[in-house]
Amino acid sequence: MQHTQLCSVGIDIGTSTTQLIFSRLGVENTAGYFSIPRAEIVEKKVFYRSPIMDTPLVDDRHIDGAALRRLIEQTYADAGVVPAQVQTGAVVITGETARRENARTVLEQISSLAGDFVVSTAGPDLESILAGQGSSAQQYSRDHNTVVANLDIGGGTTNIAVFDGGSVIACGCLDIGGRQVSLTADGKIRAVCNGARQIAQALQLPVIPGQPADPDALTLLCSKMNELLEQLLGLMPPSDLLERLATPGSTPFSLPAHRPIRFLSFSGGVADCILRPPPDPFTYHDIGVLLGNEIRRGRLFGRFQILSAAETIGATVVGAGTYTTRLSGSTIAYDSGLFPLKNIPVLRLSAEQESALSAGNDRVLREQAAWFMQQNDCPLFLLALEGPADPTYTQLDTLASAIAAGLSEALPEGQPLLVLSHRDIAKALGQLMRQKAGSRPVVAIDGIEIGSGQFIDLGMPVLNGMAVPAIVKTLIFES
């Protein structure tokens, strides 16, 4: 049986802390001898975990990029890894850190340092999912065919992901976290972030930078934060404040409609404060311990069965290092020399548009492509389709002709035609497109679910070219 290993890194640059992990992903062809080959990741093993390090900042508005780079370079050296050895993984910038003015520039620099196919990503939705995977909430949901919600409560934000039978059915993010209010060593308020500021104003609490910290006021602030989490999970009617604290760029959260949430797990730095609070409430010079205390005393522990997370503060970095990589199907077609491809925006057609394209109407693709390229200011994109079920040769030939014509007219000369089908038709579709694309290279892969507004990275093919590693992500920065 064919087997290979990929070296993967996860780098989580959070509001308060930065962490790295290195892992090995085992990839095999799991199909039988008389079956269509199927490449799968069959093993995920962490072999180095960094200490938890403070995220270096120049000030409240800027990340210290040089200091962060030195931290990461030293961690690579400690792990005995050089960037050229790293074949996949993700650098994830999370929470309030993603809103620093230089976040995008720093993230791009760190991504290039980390390895050729280590992707850069920012955005609360992906962070929610990665934390739910790293905490083991997704695995518990899959193993027990039940509905599990994971609350990843970090320094600046709380990310929620809900899994039903292992599938993500909802996610969201609130500006609630342990570093929403930070303190100086002498007990004064150093900084107040957006979420805490709005709550303090609503409750008329004296939470003002430069003033002495009032433990009673901060406890009331954290009690309200917990109440908002209870509103989010349907234990109390939602308030206007809940809507105002939704993190920019996150998906509006909605409770599952079919089966209720039964289990709840906590990850992130505040999770340790919920389960194992230190005696000094200001141990970390923030409100994390107070917030953990209020959550432990609140309704969440009475309403849901609480699961022990496999990872707490390390959930996102474990998710980034071991769960971001997917493998394409094995019925694929591509021209060599194109990979890796990074930060490719995705255009997904609606069902109606895809139906028209399948009937040979390439105009719908030309119009959508022109609009999409203006919106994204990009010279290249990947077209994502559901793909027809059990198509005939004639149907596939018609679709291939329409795609080749529409993309060739929309894309600048020399750019490749990139297509992803959810259904396993890519090999035949790509071969037909190649006949109609002239000199343009073609990449047609399948077996990956993706939507518009996301980005995809495609790595070097593995298992003698059988499959292509892919990472689907978001790139959202808020100022």
CSV table of C-alpha atoms in Angstrom, one decimal:
chain,number,residue,atom,x,y,z
A,1,MET,CA,0.0,0.0,0.0
A,2,GLN,CA,1.3,3.4,-0.9
A,3,HIS,CA,2.2,5.6,2.1
A,4,THR,CA,3.8,9.0,2.5
A,5,GLN,CA,4.2,11.5,5.2
A,6,LEU,CA,3.7,15.3,5.2
A,7,CYS,CA,5.3,17.6,7.7
A,8,SER,CA,2.8,20.1,8.9
A,9,VAL,CA,3.0,23.2,11.0
A,10,GLY,CA,0.3,25.2,12.9
A,11,ILE,CA,1.0,28.7,14.0
A,12,ASP,CA,-1.6,30.5,16.0
A,13,ILE,CA,-1.0,34.3,16.5
A,14,GLY,CA,-3.6,35.2,19.1
A,15,THR,CA,-4.6,38.3,21.0
A,16,SER,CA,-2.6,37.3,24.0
A,17,THR,CA,-0.4,34.4,23.0
A,18,THR,CA,1.4,32.7,20.1
A,19,GLN,CA,1.9,29.0,19.8
A,20,LEU,CA,3.3,26.6,17.2
A,21,ILE,CA,3.0,22.8,16.7
A,22,PHE,CA,4.7,20.5,14.2
A,23,SER,CA,3.0,17.3,13.2
A,24,ARG,CA,3.3,14.5,10.7
A,25,LEU,CA,0.4,13.6,8.5
A,26,GLY,CA,0.3,10.0,7.1
A,27,VAL,CA,-1.2,9.8,3.7
A,28,GLU,CA,-2.3,6.4,2.1
A,29,ASN,CA,-4.2,5.0,-0.8
A,30,THR,CA,-7.0,3.3,1.2
A,31,ALA,CA,-8.8,1.7,-1.7
A,32,GLY,CA,-8.6,-2.0,-2.5
A,33,TYR,CA,-6.7,-3.3,-5.5
A,34,PHE,CA,-9.8,-3.4,-7.8
A,35,SER,CA,-11.2,-0.1,-6.7
A,36,ILE,CA,-10.7,3.5,-7.8
A,37,PRO,CA,-7.7,4.8,-5.8
A,38,ARG,CA,-8.6,6.9,-2.8
A,39,ALA,CA,-6.0,9.1,-1.0
A,40,GLU,CA,-6.7,9.8,2.7
A,41,ILE,CA,-5.0,11.2,5.7
A,42,VAL,CA,-4.8,8.2,8.0
A,43,GLU,CA,-2.6,9.5,10.8
A,44,LYS,CA,-2.0,12.8,12.6
A,45,LYS,CA,0.8,12.9,15.1
A,46,VAL,CA,2.2,16.0,16.9
A,47,PHE,CA,6.0,15.7,17.3
A,48,TYR,CA,6.8,19.2,18.7
A,49,ARG,CA,4.8,21.7,20.7
A,50,SER,CA,6.1,25.1,21.5
A,51,PRO,CA,5.7,26.8,24.9
A,52,ILE,CA,3.0,29.4,25.1
A,53,MET,CA,4.5,32.7,24.2
A,54,ASP,CA,3.2,36.3,24.6
A,55,THR,CA,2.2,37.8,21.2
A,56,PRO,CA,4.7,40.7,20.7
A,57,LEU,CA,3.1,44.0,20.1
A,58,VAL,CA,4.6,47.5,19.4
A,59,ASP,CA,1.5,49.1,20.8
A,60,ASP,CA,-2.3,48.5,20.9
A,61,ARG,CA,-2.5,49.0,17.1
A,62,HIS,CA,0.6,47.2,15.7
A,63,ILE,CA,2.1,43.7,15.9
A,64,ASP,CA,5.9,43.6,16.4
A,65,GLY,CA,6.6,41.8,13.2
A,66,ALA,CA,10.4,41.5,13.8
A,67,ALA,CA,10.0,40.1,17.3
A,68,LEU,CA,7.3,37.7,16.1
A,69,ARG,CA,9.6,36.5,13.3
A,70,ARG,CA,12.4,35.9,15.8
A,71,LEU,CA,10.0,33.8,18.0
A,72,ILE,CA,9.0,31.6,15.1
A,73,GLU,CA,12.6,31.2,13.8
A,74,GLN,CA,13.7,30.1,17.3
A,75,THR,CA,10.8,27.7,17.6
A,76,TYR,CA,11.7,26.1,14.2
A,77,ALA,CA,15.3,25.7,15.5
A,78,ASP,CA,14.1,24.2,18.7
A,79,ALA,CA,11.9,21.7,16.8
A,80,GLY,CA,14.8,20.8,14.5
A,81,VAL,CA,12.8,21.8,11.5
A,82,VAL,CA,13.7,24.0,8.5
A,83,PRO,CA,11.0,25.7,6.4
A,84,ALA,CA,11.9,23.6,3.4
A,85,GLN,CA,10.8,20.5,5.2
A,86,VAL,CA,7.3,21.8,5.9
A,87,GLN,CA,4.9,20.7,3.2
A,88,THR,CA,1.6,21.9,4.6
A,89,GLY,CA,-0.1,23.7,7.5
A,90,ALA,CA,-1.5,27.1,8.4
A,91,VAL,CA,-0.5,30.4,10.0
A,92,VAL,CA,-3.7,31.6,11.7
A,93,ILE,CA,-4.0,35.1,13.0
A,94,THR,CA,-6.9,35.3,15.4
A,95,GLY,CA,-9.0,37.5,17.7
A,96,GLU,CA,-8.1,41.1,18.2
A,97,THR,CA,-4.7,40.5,16.6
A,98,ALA,CA,-6.3,40.2,13.2
A,99,ARG,CA,-7.5,43.8,13.6
A,100,ARG,CA,-4.1,45.3,14.1
A,101,GLU,CA,-3.2,47.8,11.4
A,102,ASN,CA,-0.3,45.8,10.1
A,103,ALA,CA,-1.9,42.3,10.5
A,104,ARG,CA,-2.0,41.5,6.8
A,105,THR,CA,1.6,42.5,6.1
A,106,VAL,CA,2.9,40.5,9.1
A,107,LEU,CA,0.8,37.5,8.2
A,108,GLU,CA,2.2,37.4,4.7
A,109,GLN,CA,5.8,37.7,5.9
A,110,ILE,CA,5.3,34.9,8.5
A,111,SER,CA,3.7,32.7,5.9
A,112,SER,CA,6.6,33.0,3.6
A,113,LEU,CA,9.0,32.2,6.4
A,114,ALA,CA,7.1,29.1,7.6
A,115,GLY,CA,7.3,27.1,4.4
A,116,ASP,CA,6.4,27.0,0.7
A,117,PHE,CA,2.9,25.6,1.2
A,118,VAL,CA,2.1,27.0,4.7
A,119,VAL,CA,-1.0,29.1,4.2
A,120,SER,CA,-1.9,32.4,5.8
A,121,THR,CA,-5.4,32.9,7.1
A,122,ALA,CA,-7.5,35.2,9.1
A,123,GLY,CA,-11.1,35.1,9.9
A,124,PRO,CA,-13.4,34.1,12.8
A,125,ASP,CA,-15.3,31.4,11.0
A,126,LEU,CA,-12.3,29.3,10.2
A,127,GLU,CA,-10.9,29.9,13.6
A,128,SER,CA,-14.2,28.6,15.1
A,129,ILE,CA,-14.0,25.4,13.1
A,130,LEU,CA,-10.3,24.8,13.8
A,131,ALA,CA,-10.8,25.2,17.5
A,132,GLY,CA,-13.7,22.8,17.5
A,133,GLN,CA,-11.6,20.3,15.7
A,134,GLY,CA,-8.5,20.7,17.9
A,135,SER,CA,-10.6,20.5,21.1
A,136,SER,CA,-12.1,17.2,19.9
A,137,ALA,CA,-15.6,18.5,19.9
A,138,GLN,CA,-16.0,17.5,16.2
A,139,GLN,CA,-14.7,14.0,16.9
A,140,TYR,CA,-17.0,13.4,19.8
A,141,SER,CA,-19.9,14.6,17.7
A,142,ARG,CA,-19.0,12.2,15.0
A,143,ASP,CA,-18.2,9.2,17.3
A,144,HIS,CA,-21.5,9.6,19.2
A,145,ASN,CA,-23.7,10.9,16.4
A,146,THR,CA,-24.8,13.9,18.5
A,147,VAL,CA,-24.7,17.7,18.6
A,148,VAL,CA,-21.8,19.3,20.3
A,149,ALA,CA,-21.0,23.0,20.6
A,150,ASN,CA,-17.5,24.2,21.3
A,151,LEU,CA,-16.8,27.7,22.8
A,152,ASP,CA,-13.3,28.8,22.2
A,153,ILE,CA,-12.8,31.7,24.6
A,154,GLY,CA,-9.5,33.5,24.0
A,155,GLY,CA,-8.1,36.9,24.7
A,156,GLY,CA,-10.2,39.0,22.4
A,157,THR,CA,-13.0,36.8,21.0
A,158,THR,CA,-15.2,33.8,21.7
A,159,ASN,CA,-15.6,31.5,18.7
A,160,ILE,CA,-18.4,29.0,18.6
A,161,ALA,CA,-18.7,26.0,16.3
A,162,VAL,CA,-21.6,23.5,16.4
A,163,PHE,CA,-21.1,20.0,15.0
A,164,ASP,CA,-23.9,17.4,14.3
A,165,GLY,CA,-22.6,14.0,13.6
A,166,GLY,CA,-19.2,15.5,12.9
A,167,SER,CA,-20.5,18.0,10.3
A,168,VAL,CA,-20.2,21.8,10.9
A,169,ILE,CA,-23.8,23.1,11.1
A,170,ALA,CA,-23.2,26.6,12.6
A,171,CYS,CA,-20.4,28.9,13.6
A,172,GLY,CA,-20.1,32.5,14.9
A,173,CYS,CA,-17.9,34.8,16.9
A,174,LEU,CA,-18.4,37.4,19.6
A,175,ASP,CA,-16.1,40.1,21.0
A,176,ILE,CA,-15.9,38.4,24.4
A,177,GLY,CA,-12.6,37.3,25.9
A,178,GLY,CA,-10.3,37.4,28.8
A,179,ARG,CA,-8.1,40.2,27.3
A,180,GLN,CA,-11.0,42.5,26.5
A,181,VAL,CA,-9.8,44.4,29.6
A,182,SER,CA,-6.1,44.3,30.4
A,183,LEU,CA,-4.5,45.6,33.6
A,184,THR,CA,-1.1,47.1,34.6
A,185,ALA,CA,1.1,45.4,37.2
A,186,ASP,CA,-0.1,48.1,39.8
A,187,GLY,CA,-3.8,47.3,39.2
A,188,LYS,CA,-4.8,50.0,36.8
A,189,ILE,CA,-6.8,49.5,33.6
A,190,ARG,CA,-4.3,49.5,30.7
A,191,ALA,CA,-6.7,49.0,27.8
A,192,VAL,CA,-10.3,48.2,27.0
A,193,CYS,CA,-11.3,46.5,23.7
A,194,ASN,CA,-14.5,47.0,21.8
A,195,GLY,CA,-16.7,44.3,23.4
A,196,ALA,CA,-15.9,45.3,27.0
A,197,ARG,CA,-16.3,48.9,26.1
A,198,GLN,CA,-19.8,48.4,24.7
A,199,ILE,CA,-20.8,46.3,27.7
A,200,ALA,CA,-19.4,48.8,30.2
A,201,GLN,CA,-21.3,51.6,28.5
A,202,ALA,CA,-24.5,49.6,28.5
A,203,LEU,CA,-24.2,48.9,32.2
A,204,GLN,CA,-22.7,52.3,33.1
A,205,LEU,CA,-19.7,50.7,34.7
A,206,PRO,CA,-16.5,52.7,35.4
A,207,VAL,CA,-14.1,50.7,33.2
A,208,ILE,CA,-11.8,53.4,32.0
A,209,PRO,CA,-8.1,53.2,30.8
A,210,GLY,CA,-5.8,54.7,33.4
A,211,GLN,CA,-8.2,54.4,36.3
A,212,PRO,CA,-7.8,51.8,39.1
A,213,ALA,CA,-9.5,48.5,38.4
A,214,ASP,CA,-12.7,48.0,40.4
A,215,PRO,CA,-13.1,44.3,41.0
A,216,ASP,CA,-16.8,44.6,41.6
A,217,ALA,CA,-17.3,46.5,38.3
A,218,LEU,CA,-15.2,44.0,36.4
A,219,THR,CA,-17.1,41.1,37.9
A,220,LEU,CA,-20.4,42.7,36.7
A,221,LEU,CA,-18.8,43.1,33.3
A,222,CYS,CA,-17.9,39.4,33.2
A,223,SER,CA,-21.3,38.4,34.4
A,224,LYS,CA,-22.8,40.2,31.5
A,225,MET,CA,-20.4,38.5,29.1
A,226,ASN,CA,-21.5,35.2,30.4
A,227,GLU,CA,-25.1,36.2,30.0
A,228,LEU,CA,-24.5,37.1,26.4
A,229,LEU,CA,-23.0,33.6,25.8
A,230,GLU,CA,-26.2,32.2,27.4
A,231,GLN,CA,-28.2,34.3,25.0
A,232,LEU,CA,-26.2,33.0,22.1
A,233,LEU,CA,-26.9,29.4,23.0
A,234,GLY,CA,-30.6,30.0,23.5
A,235,LEU,CA,-30.9,30.0,27.3
A,236,MET,CA,-32.1,33.6,27.4
A,237,PRO,CA,-33.8,35.9,24.8
A,238,PRO,CA,-31.3,37.6,22.6
A,239,SER,CA,-30.6,41.3,23.2
A,240,ASP,CA,-29.5,44.2,21.0
A,241,LEU,CA,-26.2,44.0,22.8
A,242,LEU,CA,-25.6,40.5,21.6
A,243,GLU,CA,-26.0,41.6,18.0
A,244,ARG,CA,-23.6,44.5,18.5
A,245,LEU,CA,-20.9,42.2,19.9
A,246,ALA,CA,-20.8,40.0,16.8
A,247,THR,CA,-17.3,40.0,15.5
A,248,PRO,CA,-17.0,41.7,12.1
A,249,GLY,CA,-16.6,39.2,9.3
A,250,SER,CA,-18.1,36.3,11.3
A,251,THR,CA,-21.2,34.4,10.1
A,252,PRO,CA,-24.4,35.3,12.0
A,253,PHE,CA,-24.8,32.5,14.5
A,254,SER,CA,-28.1,30.5,14.5
A,255,LEU,CA,-29.1,27.6,16.7
A,256,PRO,CA,-29.5,24.2,15.0
A,257,ALA,CA,-33.0,23.7,13.8
A,258,HIS,CA,-33.2,19.9,13.6
A,259,ARG,CA,-31.5,18.6,16.8
A,260,PRO,CA,-30.7,20.6,19.9
A,261,ILE,CA,-27.2,21.0,21.3
A,262,ARG,CA,-26.6,18.3,23.9
A,263,PHE,CA,-23.0,18.7,24.8
A,264,LEU,CA,-20.7,21.7,25.3
A,265,SER,CA,-17.0,22.0,25.5
A,266,PHE,CA,-14.7,24.9,26.2
A,267,SER,CA,-11.3,25.7,24.7
A,268,GLY,CA,-9.1,28.7,24.6
A,269,GLY,CA,-7.1,30.3,27.4
A,270,VAL,CA,-10.2,31.1,29.4
A,271,ALA,CA,-11.2,27.4,29.4
A,272,ASP,CA,-8.4,26.7,31.9
A,273,CYS,CA,-9.7,29.5,34.1
A,274,ILE,CA,-13.2,27.9,34.0
A,275,LEU,CA,-12.0,24.5,35.1
A,276,ARG,CA,-8.9,25.3,37.1
A,277,PRO,CA,-9.1,28.9,38.3
A,278,PRO,CA,-6.0,30.3,40.0
A,279,PRO,CA,-6.6,31.9,43.4
A,280,ASP,CA,-5.6,35.4,42.3
A,281,PRO,CA,-8.3,36.7,39.9
A,282,PHE,CA,-5.8,39.0,38.3
A,283,THR,CA,-3.0,36.5,37.8
A,284,TYR,CA,-2.8,37.2,34.1
A,285,HIS,CA,-3.4,41.0,34.4
A,286,ASP,CA,-6.7,40.7,32.6
A,287,ILE,CA,-10.3,39.6,33.3
A,288,GLY,CA,-9.9,36.0,32.1
A,289,VAL,CA,-10.2,34.4,35.6
A,290,LEU,CA,-13.2,36.6,36.5
A,291,LEU,CA,-14.9,35.6,33.2
A,292,GLY,CA,-14.1,31.9,33.9
A,293,ASN,CA,-15.7,32.2,37.3
A,294,GLU,CA,-18.9,33.7,36.0
A,295,ILE,CA,-19.2,31.0,33.3
A,296,ARG,CA,-18.7,28.2,35.8
A,297,ARG,CA,-21.4,29.7,38.1
A,298,GLY,CA,-23.9,30.3,35.2
A,299,ARG,CA,-26.6,28.5,33.3
A,300,LEU,CA,-24.3,26.8,30.8
A,301,PHE,CA,-23.1,24.2,33.3
A,302,GLY,CA,-26.7,23.4,34.3
A,303,ARG,CA,-28.2,23.2,30.8
A,304,PHE,CA,-25.6,21.2,28.8
A,305,GLN,CA,-23.5,18.2,29.5
A,306,ILE,CA,-19.9,19.5,29.7
A,307,LEU,CA,-17.2,17.6,27.8
A,308,SER,CA,-13.5,17.7,28.7
A,309,ALA,CA,-11.7,19.2,25.7
A,310,ALA,CA,-8.6,17.3,24.4
A,311,GLU,CA,-7.0,20.8,24.0
A,312,THR,CA,-7.9,24.1,25.7
A,313,ILE,CA,-5.5,26.9,25.0
A,314,GLY,CA,-3.9,24.9,22.2
A,315,ALA,CA,-7.1,23.9,20.4
A,316,THR,CA,-6.7,26.4,17.5
A,317,VAL,CA,-3.0,25.7,16.9
A,318,VAL,CA,-3.7,21.9,16.9
A,319,GLY,CA,-6.5,22.5,14.5
A,320,ALA,CA,-4.3,24.6,12.2
A,321,GLY,CA,-1.5,22.1,12.2
A,322,THR,CA,-3.4,18.8,11.8
A,323,TYR,CA,-6.9,19.5,10.4
A,324,THR,CA,-6.5,22.2,7.7
A,325,THR,CA,-5.2,19.9,5.0
A,326,ARG,CA,-7.6,18.0,2.8
A,327,LEU,CA,-6.9,15.7,-0.2
A,328,SER,CA,-8.6,15.9,-3.5
A,329,GLY,CA,-10.2,12.9,-5.1
A,330,SER,CA,-8.0,10.7,-7.2
A,331,THR,CA,-10.1,11.2,-10.4
A,332,ILE,CA,-8.3,14.5,-11.3
A,333,ALA,CA,-6.5,16.0,-14.2
A,334,TYR,CA,-3.8,18.7,-14.1
A,335,ASP,CA,-0.8,20.0,-16.1
A,336,SER,CA,2.5,19.7,-14.3
A,337,GLY,CA,4.6,22.6,-13.2
A,338,LEU,CA,1.8,24.7,-11.8
A,339,PHE,CA,1.9,23.8,-8.1
A,340,PRO,CA,1.9,25.1,-5.5
A,341,LEU,CA,-0.9,27.6,-6.0
A,342,LYS,CA,-1.6,29.9,-3.1
A,343,ASN,CA,-4.4,32.3,-2.0
A,344,ILE,CA,-6.6,31.6,-5.0
A,345,PRO,CA,-10.1,33.2,-4.6
A,346,VAL,CA,-13.1,30.9,-5.2
A,347,LEU,CA,-16.1,31.7,-7.4
A,348,ARG,CA,-19.0,29.3,-6.8
A,349,LEU,CA,-21.9,29.5,-9.1
A,350,SER,CA,-25.5,29.2,-7.9
A,351,ALA,CA,-27.5,26.2,-8.8
A,352,GLU,CA,-29.3,28.1,-11.5
A,353,GLN,CA,-26.1,29.5,-13.0
A,354,GLU,CA,-24.5,26.1,-13.0
A,355,SER,CA,-27.5,24.6,-14.7
A,356,ALA,CA,-27.2,27.2,-17.5
A,357,LEU,CA,-23.5,26.5,-17.8
A,358,SER,CA,-24.1,22.8,-18.1
A,359,ALA,CA,-26.5,23.5,-20.9
A,360,GLY,CA,-23.7,25.3,-22.8
A,361,ASN,CA,-24.4,28.9,-21.9
A,362,ASP,CA,-20.9,30.3,-21.3
A,363,ARG,CA,-22.2,33.8,-21.1
A,364,VAL,CA,-23.3,33.3,-17.5
A,365,LEU,CA,-19.8,32.4,-16.6
A,366,ARG,CA,-18.3,35.3,-18.5
A,367,GLU,CA,-20.6,37.7,-16.6
A,368,GLN,CA,-20.0,36.2,-13.2
A,369,ALA,CA,-16.2,36.0,-13.8
A,370,ALA,CA,-16.0,39.7,-14.9
A,371,TRP,CA,-17.9,40.8,-11.7
A,372,PHE,CA,-15.9,38.5,-9.5
A,373,MET,CA,-12.5,39.7,-10.8
A,374,GLN,CA,-13.5,43.3,-10.3
A,375,GLN,CA,-14.6,42.6,-6.7
A,376,ASN,CA,-11.4,40.7,-5.8
A,377,ASP,CA,-8.8,42.5,-7.9
A,378,CYS,CA,-7.3,39.2,-8.9
A,379,PRO,CA,-5.9,37.9,-12.2
A,380,LEU,CA,-6.9,34.3,-11.4
A,381,PHE,CA,-9.6,32.4,-9.6
A,382,LEU,CA,-10.9,28.9,-9.1
A,383,LEU,CA,-14.4,28.0,-10.4
A,384,ALA,CA,-16.2,25.7,-8.0
A,385,LEU,CA,-19.1,23.5,-9.1
A,386,GLU,CA,-21.3,20.9,-7.6
A,387,GLY,CA,-21.0,19.0,-10.9
A,388,PRO,CA,-23.6,16.9,-12.7
A,389,ALA,CA,-24.6,13.5,-11.3
A,390,ASP,CA,-23.8,10.6,-13.6
A,391,PRO,CA,-23.3,12.7,-16.7
A,392,THR,CA,-23.1,11.3,-20.2
A,393,TYR,CA,-20.1,12.0,-22.4
A,394,THR,CA,-22.1,14.6,-24.4
A,395,GLN,CA,-23.2,16.4,-21.2
A,396,LEU,CA,-19.6,16.6,-19.9
A,397,ASP,CA,-18.3,17.7,-23.4
A,398,THR,CA,-20.9,20.5,-23.4
A,399,LEU,CA,-20.0,21.6,-19.9
A,400,ALA,CA,-16.2,21.5,-20.7
A,401,SER,CA,-16.7,23.6,-23.8
A,402,ALA,CA,-18.7,26.2,-21.8
A,403,ILE,CA,-16.2,26.4,-19.0
A,404,ALA,CA,-13.2,26.6,-21.3
A,405,ALA,CA,-14.8,29.4,-23.4
A,406,GLY,CA,-16.1,31.4,-20.4
A,407,LEU,CA,-12.8,31.2,-18.5
A,408,SER,CA,-10.6,31.8,-21.5
A,409,GLU,CA,-12.4,35.0,-22.3
A,410,ALA,CA,-12.5,36.2,-18.7
A,411,LEU,CA,-8.9,35.4,-17.6
A,412,PRO,CA,-5.7,37.2,-18.8
A,413,GLU,CA,-3.6,35.5,-21.4
A,414,GLY,CA,-1.5,32.6,-20.0
A,415,GLN,CA,-3.5,32.2,-16.8
A,416,PRO,CA,-4.5,28.5,-16.1
A,417,LEU,CA,-8.1,27.3,-16.0
A,418,LEU,CA,-8.8,26.1,-12.5
A,419,VAL,CA,-12.0,24.1,-11.8
A,420,LEU,CA,-13.1,22.1,-8.8
A,421,SER,CA,-16.1,19.8,-8.8
A,422,HIS,CA,-17.6,18.4,-5.6
A,423,ARG,CA,-18.6,15.3,-7.6
A,424,ASP,CA,-16.0,12.9,-9.0
A,425,ILE,CA,-15.9,14.0,-12.6
A,426,ALA,CA,-12.7,16.1,-12.7
A,427,LYS,CA,-10.5,13.7,-14.7
A,428,ALA,CA,-12.9,13.4,-17.6
A,429,LEU,CA,-13.9,17.1,-17.3
A,430,GLY,CA,-10.3,18.2,-17.3
A,431,GLN,CA,-9.3,16.1,-20.2
A,432,LEU,CA,-12.1,17.5,-22.3
A,433,MET,CA,-11.3,21.1,-21.2
A,434,ARG,CA,-7.7,20.6,-22.2
A,435,GLN,CA,-8.8,19.8,-25.8
A,436,LYS,CA,-10.6,23.1,-25.9
A,437,ALA,CA,-8.3,25.4,-23.9
A,438,GLY,CA,-5.6,25.9,-26.5
A,439,SER,CA,-2.2,26.6,-24.9
A,440,ARG,CA,-3.7,27.3,-21.4
A,441,PRO,CA,-2.8,24.9,-18.6
A,442,VAL,CA,-5.8,23.2,-16.9
A,443,VAL,CA,-6.3,22.0,-13.4
A,444,ALA,CA,-9.5,20.0,-12.6
A,445,ILE,CA,-9.8,18.4,-9.2
A,446,ASP,CA,-12.8,17.1,-7.2
A,447,GLY,CA,-13.9,15.8,-3.9
A,448,ILE,CA,-13.6,19.1,-1.9
A,449,GLU,CA,-16.5,21.2,-0.7
A,450,ILE,CA,-16.0,24.9,-0.9
A,451,GLY,CA,-18.0,28.1,-1.4
A,452,SER,CA,-17.6,31.6,-2.7
A,453,GLY,CA,-15.8,34.1,-0.5
A,454,GLN,CA,-13.2,31.5,0.4
A,455,PHE,CA,-9.6,31.0,-0.8
A,456,ILE,CA,-7.9,27.7,-1.6
A,457,ASP,CA,-4.2,26.7,-1.7
A,458,LEU,CA,-3.2,23.7,-3.8
A,459,GLY,CA,0.1,21.9,-2.9
A,460,MET,CA,2.4,19.6,-4.7
A,461,PRO,CA,0.7,16.3,-5.7
A,462,VAL,CA,1.3,13.3,-3.4
A,463,LEU,CA,1.2,9.5,-3.8
A,464,ASN,CA,2.8,9.6,-7.3
A,465,GLY,CA,0.4,12.4,-8.4
A,466,MET,CA,-2.7,10.6,-7.3
A,467,ALA,CA,-4.1,13.5,-5.1
A,468,VAL,CA,-3.5,17.2,-4.5
A,469,PRO,CA,-3.4,18.5,-0.9
A,470,ALA,CA,-5.7,21.5,-0.5
A,471,ILE,CA,-6.3,24.0,2.2
A,472,VAL,CA,-9.6,26.0,2.2
A,473,LYS,CA,-9.5,29.2,4.2
A,474,THR,CA,-10.7,32.7,4.6
A,475,LEU,CA,-8.7,35.9,4.6
A,476,ILE,CA,-10.6,38.6,6.5
A,477,PHE,CA,-9.0,41.5,8.2
A,478,GLU,CA,-10.9,44.2,10.2
A,479,SER,CA,-9.5,47.5,11.3
